PDB file of C-alpha atoms in Angstrom:
ATOM      1  CA  MET A1408       7.999  54.431 -25.095  1.00 58.00           C
ATOM      2  CA  LEU A1409      11.071  52.437 -24.145  1.00 59.00           C
ATOM      3  CA  ARG A1410      10.826  53.687 -20.544  1.00 67.00           C
ATOM      4  CA  VAL A1411       7.195  52.613 -20.286  1.00 63.00           C
ATOM      5  CA  GLY A1412       8.065  49.190 -21.678  1.00 63.00           C
ATOM      6  CA  LEU A1413      10.933  48.778 -19.238  1.00 57.00           C
ATOM      7  CA  SER A1414       8.726  49.842 -16.311  1.00 62.00           C
ATOM      8  CA  VAL A1415       6.030  47.295 -17.243  1.00 57.00           C
ATOM      9  CA  LEU A1416       8.700  44.624 -17.575  1.00 53.00           C
ATOM     10  CA  CYS A1417      10.070  45.482 -14.111  1.00 51.00           C
ATOM     11  CA  ILE A1418       6.597  45.323 -12.542  1.00 53.00           C
ATOM     12  CA  VAL A1419       5.831  41.973 -14.175  1.00 49.00           C
ATOM     13  CA  ALA A1420       9.222  40.600 -13.070  1.00 49.00           C
ATOM     14  CA  ALA A1421       8.658  41.810  -9.494  1.00 48.00           C
ATOM     15  CA  LEU A1422       5.176  40.283  -9.380  1.00 45.00           C
ATOM     16  CA  SER A1423       6.349  36.950 -10.710  1.00 46.00           C
ATOM     17  CA  LEU A1424       9.245  36.891  -8.262  1.00 43.00           C
ATOM     18  CA  SER A1425       6.950  37.522  -5.315  1.00 46.00           C
ATOM     19  CA  ALA A1426       4.570  34.821  -6.564  1.00 48.00           C
ATOM     20  CA  GLN A1427       7.424  32.351  -6.702  1.00 50.00           C
ATOM     21  CA  ASN A1428       8.485  32.839  -3.085  1.00 76.00           C
ATOM     22  CA  CYS A1429       6.800  29.592  -2.139  1.00 87.00           C
ATOM     23  CA  PHE A1430       7.480  27.915  -5.456  1.00 86.00           C
ATOM     24  CA  ASP A1431       7.941  24.159  -4.966  1.00 85.00           C
ATOM     25  CA  PHE A1432       7.858  24.581  -1.191  1.00 89.00           C
ATOM     26  CA  HIS A1433       6.042  21.244  -0.909  1.00 89.00           C
ATOM     27  CA  ARG A1434       8.731  19.460  -2.874  1.00 86.00           C
ATOM     28  CA  THR A1435      11.570  20.716  -0.749  1.00 86.00           C
ATOM     29  CA  ASN A1436       9.909  20.785   2.675  1.00 86.00           C
ATOM     30  CA  CYS A1437       7.152  18.188   2.881  1.00 88.00           C
ATOM     31  CA  CYS A1438       8.535  14.795   3.868  1.00 84.00           C
ATOM     32  CA  PRO A1439       6.061  11.941   4.430  1.00 80.00           C
ATOM     33  CA  LEU A1440       6.387  10.752   8.030  1.00 73.00           C
ATOM     34  CA  GLN A1441       5.985   7.076   7.295  1.00 70.00           C
ATOM     35  CA  ASP A1442       7.063   4.968   4.429  1.00 73.00           C
ATOM     36  CA  ASN A1443       5.096   1.959   3.328  1.00 73.00           C
ATOM     37  CA  PRO A1444       7.248  -0.515   1.401  1.00 76.00           C
ATOM     38  CA  TYR A1445       4.189  -2.229  -0.075  1.00 79.00           C
ATOM     39  CA  VAL A1446       2.803   0.866  -1.764  1.00 81.00           C
ATOM     40  CA  HIS A1447       4.679   2.951  -4.303  1.00 83.00           C
ATOM     41  CA  TYR A1448       3.339   6.464  -4.242  1.00 89.00           C
ATOM     42  CA  ALA A1449       3.565   8.972  -7.066  1.00 91.00           C
ATOM     43  CA  VAL A1450       3.326  12.701  -6.495  1.00 92.00           C
ATOM     44  CA  SER A1451      -0.025  14.085  -7.615  1.00 92.00           C
ATOM     45  CA  SER A1452      -0.148  17.133  -9.826  1.00 91.00           C
ATOM     46  CA  LYS A1453      -2.577  18.617  -7.314  1.00 92.00           C
ATOM     47  CA  SER A1454       0.257  19.044  -4.828  1.00 93.00           C
ATOM     48  CA  THR A1455       0.670  22.708  -4.224  1.00 92.00           C
ATOM     49  CA  SER A1456       2.482  25.440  -2.363  1.00 93.00           C
ATOM     50  CA  PHE A1457       1.201  28.912  -1.611  1.00 92.00           C
ATOM     51  CA  ALA A1458       1.634  31.873   0.671  1.00 92.00           C
ATOM     52  CA  LEU A1459      -1.001  32.628   3.285  1.00 90.00           C
ATOM     53  CA  LYS A1460      -1.511  35.507   5.650  1.00 90.00           C
ATOM     54  CA  PRO A1461      -2.244  34.590   9.292  1.00 89.00           C
ATOM     55  CA  GLY A1462      -5.939  33.765   9.640  1.00 89.00           C
ATOM     56  CA  ASP A1463      -6.457  33.113   5.917  1.00 92.00           C
ATOM     57  CA  SER A1464      -7.631  29.891   4.304  1.00 93.00           C
ATOM     58  CA  ARG A1465      -7.158  28.195   0.980  1.00 94.00           C
ATOM     59  CA  CYS A1466      -9.597  25.716  -0.521  1.00 95.00           C
ATOM     60  CA  ILE A1467      -8.378  23.123  -3.011  1.00 94.00           C
ATOM     61  CA  LEU A1468     -10.927  21.130  -4.965  1.00 95.00           C
ATOM     62  CA  PHE A1469      -9.838  17.552  -5.318  1.00 94.00           C
ATOM     63  CA  GLU A1470     -11.362  14.309  -6.483  1.00 95.00           C
ATOM     64  CA  ILE A1471     -10.449  11.107  -4.703  1.00 95.00           C
ATOM     65  CA  PHE A1472     -10.952   7.892  -6.610  1.00 95.00           C
ATOM     66  CA  SER A1473     -12.129   4.535  -5.382  1.00 92.00           C
ATOM     67  CA  GLY A1474      -9.337   1.963  -5.525  1.00 91.00           C
ATOM     68  CA  LYS A1475      -6.606   4.464  -4.840  1.00 93.00           C
ATOM     69  CA  ASP A1476      -4.530   5.180  -1.763  1.00 92.00           C
ATOM     70  CA  TYR A1477      -3.608   8.728  -0.881  1.00 94.00           C
ATOM     71  CA  ARG A1478      -0.958  10.189   1.319  1.00 92.00           C
ATOM     72  CA  MET A1479      -1.134  13.872   2.234  1.00 94.00           C
ATOM     73  CA  THR A1480       1.671  15.719   3.960  1.00 93.00           C
ATOM     74  CA  LEU A1481       1.311  19.278   5.133  1.00 93.00           C
ATOM     75  CA  CYS A1482       4.262  21.513   5.803  1.00 91.00           C
ATOM     76  CA  SER A1483       4.711  25.148   6.670  1.00 90.00           C
ATOM     77  CA  ASP A1484       7.505  27.575   7.331  1.00 88.00           C
ATOM     78  CA  SER A1485       8.509  28.801  10.771  1.00 86.00           C
ATOM     79  CA  LEU A1486       5.825  31.547  10.798  1.00 86.00           C
ATOM     80  CA  TYR A1487       3.160  28.929  11.462  1.00 86.00           C
ATOM     81  CA  SER A1488       5.409  26.467  13.293  1.00 76.00           C
ATOM     82  CA  GLY A1489       3.370  23.438  12.356  1.00 70.00           C
ATOM     83  CA  ILE A1490       0.008  24.710  13.619  1.00 86.00           C
ATOM     84  CA  VAL A1491      -1.851  24.662  10.321  1.00 92.00           C
ATOM     85  CA  SER A1492      -5.435  23.480  10.214  1.00 94.00           C
ATOM     86  CA  PHE A1493      -6.296  20.912   7.556  1.00 94.00           C
ATOM     87  CA  GLN A1494      -9.763  19.660   6.797  1.00 95.00           C
ATOM     88  CA  ILE A1495     -11.214  17.336   4.187  1.00 95.00           C
ATOM     89  CA  ARG A1496     -14.877  17.996   3.477  1.00 93.00           C
ATOM     90  CA  ASP A1497     -17.380  16.523   1.106  1.00 90.00           C
ATOM     91  CA  ASP A1498     -20.793  18.037   0.313  1.00 87.00           C
ATOM     92  CA  ASN A1499     -22.309  17.041   3.614  1.00 81.00           C
ATOM     93  CA  SER A1500     -19.711  16.638   6.260  1.00 89.00           C
ATOM     94  CA  VAL A1501     -16.189  17.022   7.514  1.00 92.00           C
ATOM     95  CA  LEU A1502     -14.401  13.771   6.696  1.00 92.00           C
ATOM     96  CA  TYR A1503     -11.189  14.667   8.441  1.00 93.00           C
ATOM     97  CA  ASP A1504     -10.023  17.472  10.680  1.00 94.00           C
ATOM     98  CA  ASN A1505      -6.437  17.517  11.852  1.00 93.00           C
ATOM     99  CA  SER A1506      -7.300  19.759  14.818  1.00 92.00           C
ATOM    100  CA  ASP A1507      -8.791  16.619  16.406  1.00 91.00           C
ATOM    101  CA  GLU A1508      -5.345  15.072  16.228  1.00 90.00           C
ATOM    102  CA  ASP A1509      -3.142  17.849  17.547  1.00 90.00           C
ATOM    103  CA  PHE A1510      -2.703  19.407  14.094  1.00 91.00           C
ATOM    104  CA  ASN A1511      -1.359  16.221  12.607  1.00 90.00           C
ATOM    105  CA  THR A1512       0.511  16.926   9.367  1.00 91.00           C
ATOM    106  CA  PHE A1513       0.359  13.456   7.831  1.00 91.00           C
ATOM    107  CA  LEU A1514      -2.635  11.493   6.592  1.00 92.00           C
ATOM    108  CA  GLU A1515      -2.650   8.219   4.685  1.00 91.00           C
ATOM    109  CA  PHE A1516      -5.907   6.677   3.564  1.00 92.00           C
ATOM    110  CA  SER A1517      -7.534   4.285   1.162  1.00 91.00           C
ATOM    111  CA  CYS A1518     -10.451   5.669  -0.859  1.00 92.00           C
ATOM    112  CA  ARG A1519     -13.543   3.464  -1.056  1.00 89.00           C
ATOM    113  CA  LYS A1520     -15.904   5.753  -2.951  1.00 90.00           C
ATOM    114  CA  THR A1521     -15.050   8.236  -5.692  1.00 93.00           C
ATOM    115  CA  THR A1522     -15.903  11.634  -4.257  1.00 92.00           C
ATOM    116  CA  HIS A1523     -15.295  15.320  -4.831  1.00 94.00           C
ATOM    117  CA  VAL A1524     -13.734  16.774  -1.732  1.00 94.00           C
ATOM    118  CA  GLU A1525     -12.493  20.150  -0.591  1.00 95.00           C
ATOM    119  CA  LEU A1526      -9.118  20.341   1.070  1.00 95.00           C
ATOM    120  CA  ILE A1527      -9.227  23.364   3.322  1.00 95.00           C
ATOM    121  CA  ILE A1528      -5.995  24.667   4.725  1.00 94.00           C
ATOM    122  CA  SER A1529      -6.133  27.476   7.273  1.00 93.00           C
ATOM    123  CA  ALA A1530      -3.272  29.432   8.735  1.00 91.00           C
ATOM    124  CA  PRO A1531      -3.513  30.283  12.429  1.00 87.00           C
ATOM    125  CA  ASN A1532      -3.996  33.854  13.610  1.00 85.00           C
ATOM    126  CA  ARG A1533      -0.854  35.599  14.717  1.00 81.00           C
ATOM    127  CA  SER A1534      -1.138  38.844  16.646  1.00 80.00           C
ATOM    128  CA  ASP A1535       2.610  39.305  16.958  1.00 81.00           C
ATOM    129  CA  VAL A1536       3.354  39.744  13.242  1.00 80.00           C
ATOM    130  CA  ALA A1537       2.411  42.428  10.741  1.00 82.00           C
ATOM    131  CA  PRO A1538      -0.979  41.723   9.119  1.00 77.00           C
ATOM    132  CA  GLU A1539       0.524  41.615   5.629  1.00 83.00           C
ATOM    133  CA  THR A1540       3.139  39.033   6.536  1.00 87.00           C
ATOM    134  CA  LYS A1541       2.798  35.828   4.579  1.00 89.00           C
ATOM    135  CA  GLY A1542       4.123  32.387   5.291  1.00 90.00           C
ATOM    136  CA  CYS A1543       4.595  29.450   2.973  1.00 92.00           C
ATOM    137  CA  ILE A1544       2.450  26.361   3.234  1.00 93.00           C
ATOM    138  CA  GLY A1545       2.894  23.242   1.147  1.00 93.00           C
ATOM    139  CA  LEU A1546       0.600  20.297   0.616  1.00 94.00           C
ATOM    140  CA  LEU A1547       2.211  17.209  -0.854  1.00 94.00           C
ATOM    141  CA  ILE A1548      -0.386  14.824  -2.251  1.00 95.00           C
ATOM    142  CA  GLU A1549       0.750  11.369  -3.279  1.00 94.00           C
ATOM    143  CA  GLU A1550      -1.374   8.635  -4.770  1.00 94.00           C
ATOM    144  CA  ALA A1551      -1.057   4.951  -5.540  1.00 92.00           C
ATOM    145  CA  ILE A1552      -3.210   2.046  -6.594  1.00 91.00           C
ATOM    146  CA  THR A1553      -4.624   0.340  -3.504  1.00 89.00           C
ATOM    147  CA  PRO A1554      -2.724  -2.914  -3.068  1.00 87.00           C
ATOM    148  CA  VAL A1555      -4.781  -6.096  -3.129  1.00 87.00           C
ATOM    149  CA  LEU A1556      -5.141  -7.620   0.329  1.00 88.00           C
ATOM    150  CA  GLY A1557      -5.519 -11.341   0.882  1.00 90.00           C
ATOM    151  CA  PHE A1558      -5.348 -14.226  -1.549  1.00 89.00           C
TER     152      PHE A1558
ATOM    153  CA  MET B 691      28.501  -3.505 -41.085  1.00 60.00           C
ATOM    154  CA  ASN B 692      29.566   0.113 -41.117  1.00 71.00           C
ATOM    155  CA  ILE B 693      30.683   2.156 -38.105  1.00 74.00           C
ATOM    156  CA  LYS B 694      27.358   3.985 -37.802  1.00 76.00           C
ATOM    157  CA  THR B 695      25.357   0.741 -37.538  1.00 77.00           C
ATOM    158  CA  LEU B 696      27.850  -0.632 -35.054  1.00 74.00           C
ATOM    159  CA  LYS B 697      27.530   2.463 -32.849  1.00 78.00           C
ATOM    160  CA  LEU B 698      23.753   2.284 -32.996  1.00 74.00           C
ATOM    161  CA  SER B 699      23.768  -1.408 -32.059  1.00 77.00           C
ATOM    162  CA  LEU B 700      26.138  -0.720 -29.180  1.00 75.00           C
ATOM    163  CA  ALA B 701      23.943   2.121 -27.907  1.00 73.00           C
ATOM    164  CA  LEU B 702      20.835  -0.079 -28.059  1.00 69.00           C
ATOM    165  CA  LEU B 703      22.690  -2.866 -26.273  1.00 69.00           C
ATOM    166  CA  LEU B 704      23.699  -0.479 -23.479  1.00 67.00           C
ATOM    167  CA  MET B 705      20.140   0.809 -23.137  1.00 65.00           C
ATOM    168  CA  LEU B 706      18.653  -2.684 -22.902  1.00 55.00           C
ATOM    169  CA  PRO B 707      19.105  -3.049 -19.119  1.00 52.00           C
ATOM    170  CA  ILE B 708      17.367   0.320 -18.613  1.00 50.00           C
ATOM    171  CA  PHE B 709      14.377  -0.793 -20.673  1.00 49.00           C
ATOM    172  CA  SER B 710      14.199  -4.181 -18.999  1.00 47.00           C
ATOM    173  CA  PHE B 711      14.346  -2.539 -15.540  1.00 44.00           C
ATOM    174  CA  GLY B 712      11.547  -0.197 -16.575  1.00 42.00           C
ATOM    175  CA  GLN B 713       9.410  -3.131 -17.629  1.00 41.00           C
ATOM    176  CA  THR B 714       9.871  -5.185 -14.500  1.00 39.00           C
ATOM    177  CA  ASN B 715       9.432  -2.239 -12.177  1.00 40.00           C
ATOM    178  CA  ASP B 716       5.662  -2.547 -12.257  1.00 42.00           C
ATOM    179  CA  TYR B 717       4.258  -1.240  -9.020  1.00 42.00           C
ATOM    180  CA  SER B 718       0.693  -2.235  -9.800  1.00 44.00           C
ATOM    181  CA  MET B 719       1.693  -5.864  -9.257  1.00 49.00           C
ATOM    182  CA  ARG B 720       1.348  -7.585  -5.926  1.00 55.00           C
ATOM    183  CA  LYS B 721       4.307  -6.867  -3.717  1.00 74.00           C
ATOM    184  CA  CYS B 722       4.434 -10.318  -2.127  1.00 88.00           C
ATOM    185  CA  PHE B 723       4.939 -12.140  -5.422  1.00 88.00           C
ATOM    186  CA  GLY B 724       7.057 -15.265  -4.846  1.00 90.00           C
ATOM    187  CA  TYR B 725       7.221 -14.682  -1.078  1.00 92.00           C
ATOM    188  CA  GLN B 726       6.304 -18.314  -0.280  1.00 92.00           C
ATOM    189  CA  ARG B 727       9.078 -19.538  -2.539  1.00 90.00           C
ATOM    190  CA  ASP B 728      11.712 -17.188  -1.166  1.00 90.00           C
ATOM    191  CA  SER B 729      10.809 -16.976   2.524  1.00 91.00           C
ATOM    192  CA  CYS B 730       9.073 -20.174   3.649  1.00 94.00           C
ATOM    193  CA  SER B 731      11.354 -23.003   4.689  1.00 93.00           C
ATOM    194  CA  ARG B 732      10.888 -26.208   2.734  1.00 93.00           C
ATOM    195  CA  SER B 733      10.656 -29.697   4.111  1.00 93.00           C
ATOM    196  CA  GLU B 734      13.908 -31.491   4.739  1.00 93.00           C
ATOM    197  CA  ASN B 735      12.351 -34.523   3.082  1.00 93.00           C
ATOM    198  CA  VAL B 736      13.730 -34.353  -0.441  1.00 93.00           C
ATOM    199  CA  TYR B 737      10.745 -36.218  -1.890  1.00 94.00           C
ATOM    200  CA  TYR B 738       8.436 -33.304  -1.202  1.00 95.00           C
ATOM    201  CA  LYS B 739       7.909 -31.046  -4.203  1.00 95.00           C
ATOM    202  CA  MET B 740       6.354 -27.609  -4.065  1.00 95.00           C
ATOM    203  CA  THR B 741       2.977 -27.369  -5.840  1.00 94.00           C
ATOM    204  CA  ASP B 742       1.724 -24.516  -7.999  1.00 93.00           C
ATOM    205  CA  GLU B 743      -1.049 -23.994  -5.488  1.00 93.00           C
ATOM    206  CA  SER B 744       1.369 -22.326  -3.099  1.00 95.00           C
ATOM    207  CA  ARG B 745       0.394 -18.681  -2.718  1.00 92.00           C
ATOM    208  CA  SER B 746       1.375 -15.437  -1.081  1.00 94.00           C
ATOM    209  CA  ALA B 747      -0.532 -12.249  -0.367  1.00 93.00           C
ATOM    210  CA  LEU B 748      -0.447  -8.948   1.449  1.00 92.00           C
ATOM    211  CA  PHE B 749      -2.215  -8.930   4.821  1.00 92.00           C
ATOM    212  CA  VAL B 750      -3.096  -6.427   7.511  1.00 90.00           C
ATOM    213  CA  LYS B 751      -3.823  -7.221  11.131  1.00 90.00           C
ATOM    214  CA  GLY B 752      -7.313  -8.536  11.675  1.00 90.00           C
ATOM    215  CA  GLN B 753      -7.640  -9.932   8.181  1.00 91.00           C
ATOM    216  CA  THR B 754      -8.797 -13.398   7.178  1.00 93.00           C
ATOM    217  CA  SER B 755      -8.347 -14.814   3.708  1.00 94.00           C
ATOM    218  CA  ARG B 756      -8.469 -18.277   2.193  1.00 95.00           C
ATOM    219  CA  VAL B 757      -7.185 -20.076  -0.858  1.00 95.00           C
ATOM    220  CA  ARG B 758      -8.748 -23.159  -2.460  1.00 95.00           C
ATOM    221  CA  ILE B 759      -6.488 -26.133  -3.174  1.00 95.00           C
ATOM    222  CA  ASN B 760      -7.005 -29.665  -4.429  1.00 95.00           C
ATOM    223  CA  ILE B 761      -5.612 -32.549  -2.426  1.00 95.00           C
ATOM    224  CA  TYR B 762      -5.400 -35.958  -4.070  1.00 96.00           C
ATOM    225  CA  ASN B 763      -5.817 -39.466  -2.726  1.00 95.00           C
ATOM    226  CA  GLY B 764      -2.523 -41.344  -2.439  1.00 94.00           C
ATOM    227  CA  ARG B 765      -0.406 -38.301  -1.732  1.00 95.00           C
ATOM    228  CA  ASP B 766       1.206 -36.863   1.347  1.00 96.00           C
ATOM    229  CA  TYR B 767       0.998 -33.131   1.840  1.00 96.00           C
ATOM    230  CA  ARG B 768       2.922 -30.636   3.877  1.00 96.00           C
ATOM    231  CA  VAL B 769       1.175 -27.291   4.223  1.00 96.00           C
ATOM    232  CA  SER B 770       3.198 -24.566   5.904  1.00 96.00           C
ATOM    233  CA  PHE B 771       3.100 -20.816   6.102  1.00 96.00           C
ATOM    234  CA  CYS B 772       5.472 -17.967   6.821  1.00 95.00           C
ATOM    235  CA  HIS B 773       4.902 -14.264   7.366  1.00 94.00           C
ATOM    236  CA  ASP B 774       6.538 -10.919   7.873  1.00 93.00           C
ATOM    237  CA  ARG B 775       7.393 -10.188  11.488  1.00 92.00           C
ATOM    238  CA  VAL B 776       5.296  -7.010  11.489  1.00 90.00           C
ATOM    239  CA  LEU B 777       2.106  -9.089  11.558  1.00 92.00           C
ATOM    240  CA  GLY B 778       3.004 -10.483  14.972  1.00 91.00           C
ATOM    241  CA  GLU B 779       2.661 -13.950  16.363  1.00 91.00           C
ATOM    242  CA  GLY B 780      -0.313 -16.279  16.776  1.00 93.00           C
ATOM    243  CA  ILE B 781      -1.323 -16.421  13.123  1.00 96.00           C
ATOM    244  CA  ILE B 782      -4.000 -19.044  12.618  1.00 96.00           C
ATOM    245  CA  MET B 783      -4.006 -21.542   9.755  1.00 97.00           C
ATOM    246  CA  ARG B 784      -7.054 -23.702   9.150  1.00 97.00           C
ATOM    247  CA  ILE B 785      -7.684 -26.407   6.609  1.00 96.00           C
ATOM    248  CA  ILE B 786     -11.373 -26.494   5.797  1.00 97.00           C
ATOM    249  CA  ASP B 787     -13.330 -28.954   3.688  1.00 96.00           C
ATOM    250  CA  ALA B 788     -14.626 -26.894   0.763  1.00 95.00           C
ATOM    251  CA  GLU B 789     -17.747 -29.048   0.429  1.00 93.00           C
ATOM    252  CA  ASN B 790     -19.205 -28.771   3.912  1.00 94.00           C
ATOM    253  CA  GLU B 791     -17.036 -26.101   5.601  1.00 93.00           C
ATOM    254  CA  ASN B 792     -15.881 -28.580   8.255  1.00 95.00           C
ATOM    255  CA  THR B 793     -12.611 -27.582   9.839  1.00 96.00           C
ATOM    256  CA  LEU B 794     -10.169 -30.424   9.305  1.00 95.00           C
ATOM    257  CA  TYR B 795      -7.217 -28.787  11.002  1.00 96.00           C
ATOM    258  CA  ASP B 796      -6.768 -25.683  13.143  1.00 96.00           C
ATOM    259  CA  ASN B 797      -3.280 -24.770  14.252  1.00 95.00           C
ATOM    260  CA  SER B 798      -4.612 -22.816  17.250  1.00 95.00           C
ATOM    261  CA  GLU B 799      -5.273 -26.268  18.743  1.00 95.00           C
ATOM    262  CA  ASP B 800      -1.748 -27.307  17.836  1.00 94.00           C
ATOM    263  CA  ASN B 801       0.294 -24.609  19.581  1.00 94.00           C
ATOM    264  CA  PHE B 802       0.128 -22.339  16.507  1.00 95.00           C
ATOM    265  CA  ALA B 803       2.311 -24.695  14.492  1.00 95.00           C
ATOM    266  CA  THR B 804       3.408 -23.221  11.185  1.00 95.00           C
ATOM    267  CA  GLU B 805       3.403 -26.531   9.324  1.00 95.00           C
ATOM    268  CA  PHE B 806       1.134 -29.537   9.052  1.00 96.00           C
ATOM    269  CA  GLU B 807       1.773 -32.840   7.326  1.00 96.00           C
ATOM    270  CA  PHE B 808      -0.934 -35.297   6.403  1.00 95.00           C
ATOM    271  CA  THR B 809      -1.806 -38.225   4.149  1.00 95.00           C
ATOM    272  CA  VAL B 810      -4.857 -37.943   1.896  1.00 95.00           C
ATOM    273  CA  THR B 811      -7.216 -40.886   1.646  1.00 93.00           C
ATOM    274  CA  GLN B 812      -9.934 -39.135  -0.371  1.00 93.00           C
ATOM    275  CA  THR B 813      -9.474 -36.599  -3.125  1.00 95.00           C
ATOM    276  CA  ARG B 814     -10.940 -33.338  -1.910  1.00 93.00           C
ATOM    277  CA  GLU B 815     -11.072 -29.598  -2.426  1.00 96.00           C
ATOM    278  CA  VAL B 816     -10.052 -27.758   0.697  1.00 96.00           C
ATOM    279  CA  PHE B 817      -9.520 -24.172   1.752  1.00 97.00           C
ATOM    280  CA  VAL B 818      -6.357 -23.130   3.480  1.00 96.00           C
ATOM    281  CA  GLU B 819      -7.436 -20.180   5.591  1.00 97.00           C
ATOM    282  CA  ILE B 820      -5.108 -17.685   7.208  1.00 96.00           C
ATOM    283  CA  GLU B 821      -6.282 -15.414  10.000  1.00 96.00           C
ATOM    284  CA  VAL B 822      -4.027 -12.674  11.265  1.00 94.00           C
ATOM    285  CA  PRO B 823      -5.073 -11.656  14.783  1.00 92.00           C
ATOM    286  CA  GLY B 824      -5.515  -8.030  15.778  1.00 88.00           C
ATOM    287  CA  ASN B 825      -7.477  -5.034  14.590  1.00 83.00           C
ATOM    288  CA  SER B 826      -7.057  -2.618  11.750  1.00 82.00           C
ATOM    289  CA  ALA B 827      -9.279  -0.032  10.166  1.00 82.00           C
ATOM    290  CA  LEU B 828      -8.731  -1.545   6.728  1.00 80.00           C
ATOM    291  CA  ALA B 829      -9.858  -5.014   7.804  1.00 77.00           C
ATOM    292  CA  ASP B 830     -12.859  -3.576   9.691  1.00 76.00           C
ATOM    293  CA  ALA B 831     -13.865  -1.544   6.633  1.00 76.00           C
ATOM    294  CA  GLU B 832     -14.135  -4.594   4.368  1.00 74.00           C
ATOM    295  CA  ASN B 833     -17.828  -4.980   5.185  1.00 71.00           C
ATOM    296  CA  ASN B 834     -18.742  -1.311   5.382  1.00 75.00           C
ATOM    297  CA  SER B 835     -19.670   0.057   1.971  1.00 73.00           C
ATOM    298  CA  ASP B 836     -20.711   3.486   3.312  1.00 76.00           C
ATOM    299  CA  LEU B 837     -17.204   4.615   4.086  1.00 79.00           C
ATOM    300  CA  ILE B 838     -15.659   7.164   1.751  1.00 82.00           C
ATOM    301  CA  PHE B 839     -12.141   6.654   2.978  1.00 83.00           C
ATOM    302  CA  VAL B 840     -10.323   4.541   5.503  1.00 87.00           C
ATOM    303  CA  ARG B 841      -7.202   5.522   7.398  1.00 84.00           C
ATOM    304  CA  LYS B 842      -4.352   3.333   6.267  1.00 80.00           C
ATOM    305  CA  ASP B 843      -2.717   0.771   8.447  1.00 66.00           C
ATOM    306  CA  THR B 844       0.957   0.927   7.863  1.00 66.00           C
ATOM    307  CA  GLU B 845       1.406  -2.454   9.487  1.00 78.00           C
ATOM    308  CA  MET B 846       1.109  -4.566   6.382  1.00 86.00           C
ATOM    309  CA  GLY B 847       3.033  -7.693   5.691  1.00 91.00           C
ATOM    310  CA  CYS B 848       3.281 -10.684   3.419  1.00 93.00           C
ATOM    311  CA  VAL B 849       1.986 -14.132   4.232  1.00 95.00           C
ATOM    312  CA  GLY B 850       3.020 -17.109   2.156  1.00 95.00           C
ATOM    313  CA  ILE B 851       1.426 -20.546   2.040  1.00 96.00           C
ATOM    314  CA  LEU B 852       3.718 -23.304   0.882  1.00 96.00           C
ATOM    315  CA  VAL B 853       2.052 -26.506  -0.291  1.00 96.00           C
ATOM    316  CA  GLU B 854       4.363 -29.466  -0.862  1.00 96.00           C
ATOM    317  CA  HIS B 855       3.369 -32.962  -1.874  1.00 96.00           C
ATOM    318  CA  MET B 856       4.748 -36.403  -2.676  1.00 96.00           C
ATOM    319  CA  ILE B 857       3.391 -39.869  -3.491  1.00 95.00           C
ATOM    320  CA  THR B 858       2.535 -41.572  -0.216  1.00 92.00           C
ATOM    321  CA  PRO B 859       5.400 -43.993   0.403  1.00 90.00           C
ATOM    322  CA  PRO B 860       4.279 -47.637   0.753  1.00 88.00           C
ATOM    323  CA  LYS B 861       4.500 -48.997   4.271  1.00 83.00           C
ATOM    324  CA  GLY B 862       5.623 -52.495   5.197  1.00 87.00           C
ATOM    325  CA  PHE B 863       7.005 -55.135   2.831  1.00 86.00           C
TER     326      PHE B 863
END
């Protein structure tokens, strides 16, 4: 009975360790490219890090609110060497696609209309690595109240 | 007062600056607060006093904004502005009659002067309008309600309008 218990404990520990490989990757690796002294951003709880196999995608449901500014910074480990696709889609269309901007990893915008969006992050295909290899990707989402412009 | 109360008072006293910092560190407030007071140069004429109608605000390139002020008969006014360098040069200041929208002064016809002094002969409400030249997605999006989001311009800066006044000095004997 004790052996079975110990085995289960080992399996659970191993699983949780492997899940935490990319733990807080976005906090330690994603640095916003530009700083705006007029806007004080706070890290959103929707910021996330995860492991992806080459060719896989992850969809994050997110709601952007009117009257807020957002700053999104994408980062990845050396497996993907900065070529990670990032799209923002609403129900009807693609609002942003970083492949149009040479896989830009930084986006800062002001939201004008509260909308549910999907943040789709796709890892590039790699033929030179084992299919089960995973790399870490982090998405740092920061938000702030849109500053008032003009008098 | 026993030792325990004294310790508690001392601890509270030490924590006071932390609390007061936390209360003033309000990032929802405008970031250009007091800019006109701190950054715009005042007249060398000591009789000029700054009015409460002086204002400051955050601007992006391509933006136009105006503020309404009252000017009173029998007073001299000096209206000047200053801005963050990031907004570039050639910023336009206009003084517009609030009643009929007539432009009373336009600094683009005055070599983009940053100050203008005048004597008021009729009490009026006027607009002081600031126009920052250039283009930005944020300024262009002001009139487009269909947009879901707008890419941010990082080139933002403060503009301050300083309004000073004094009683018009009598001329002659």
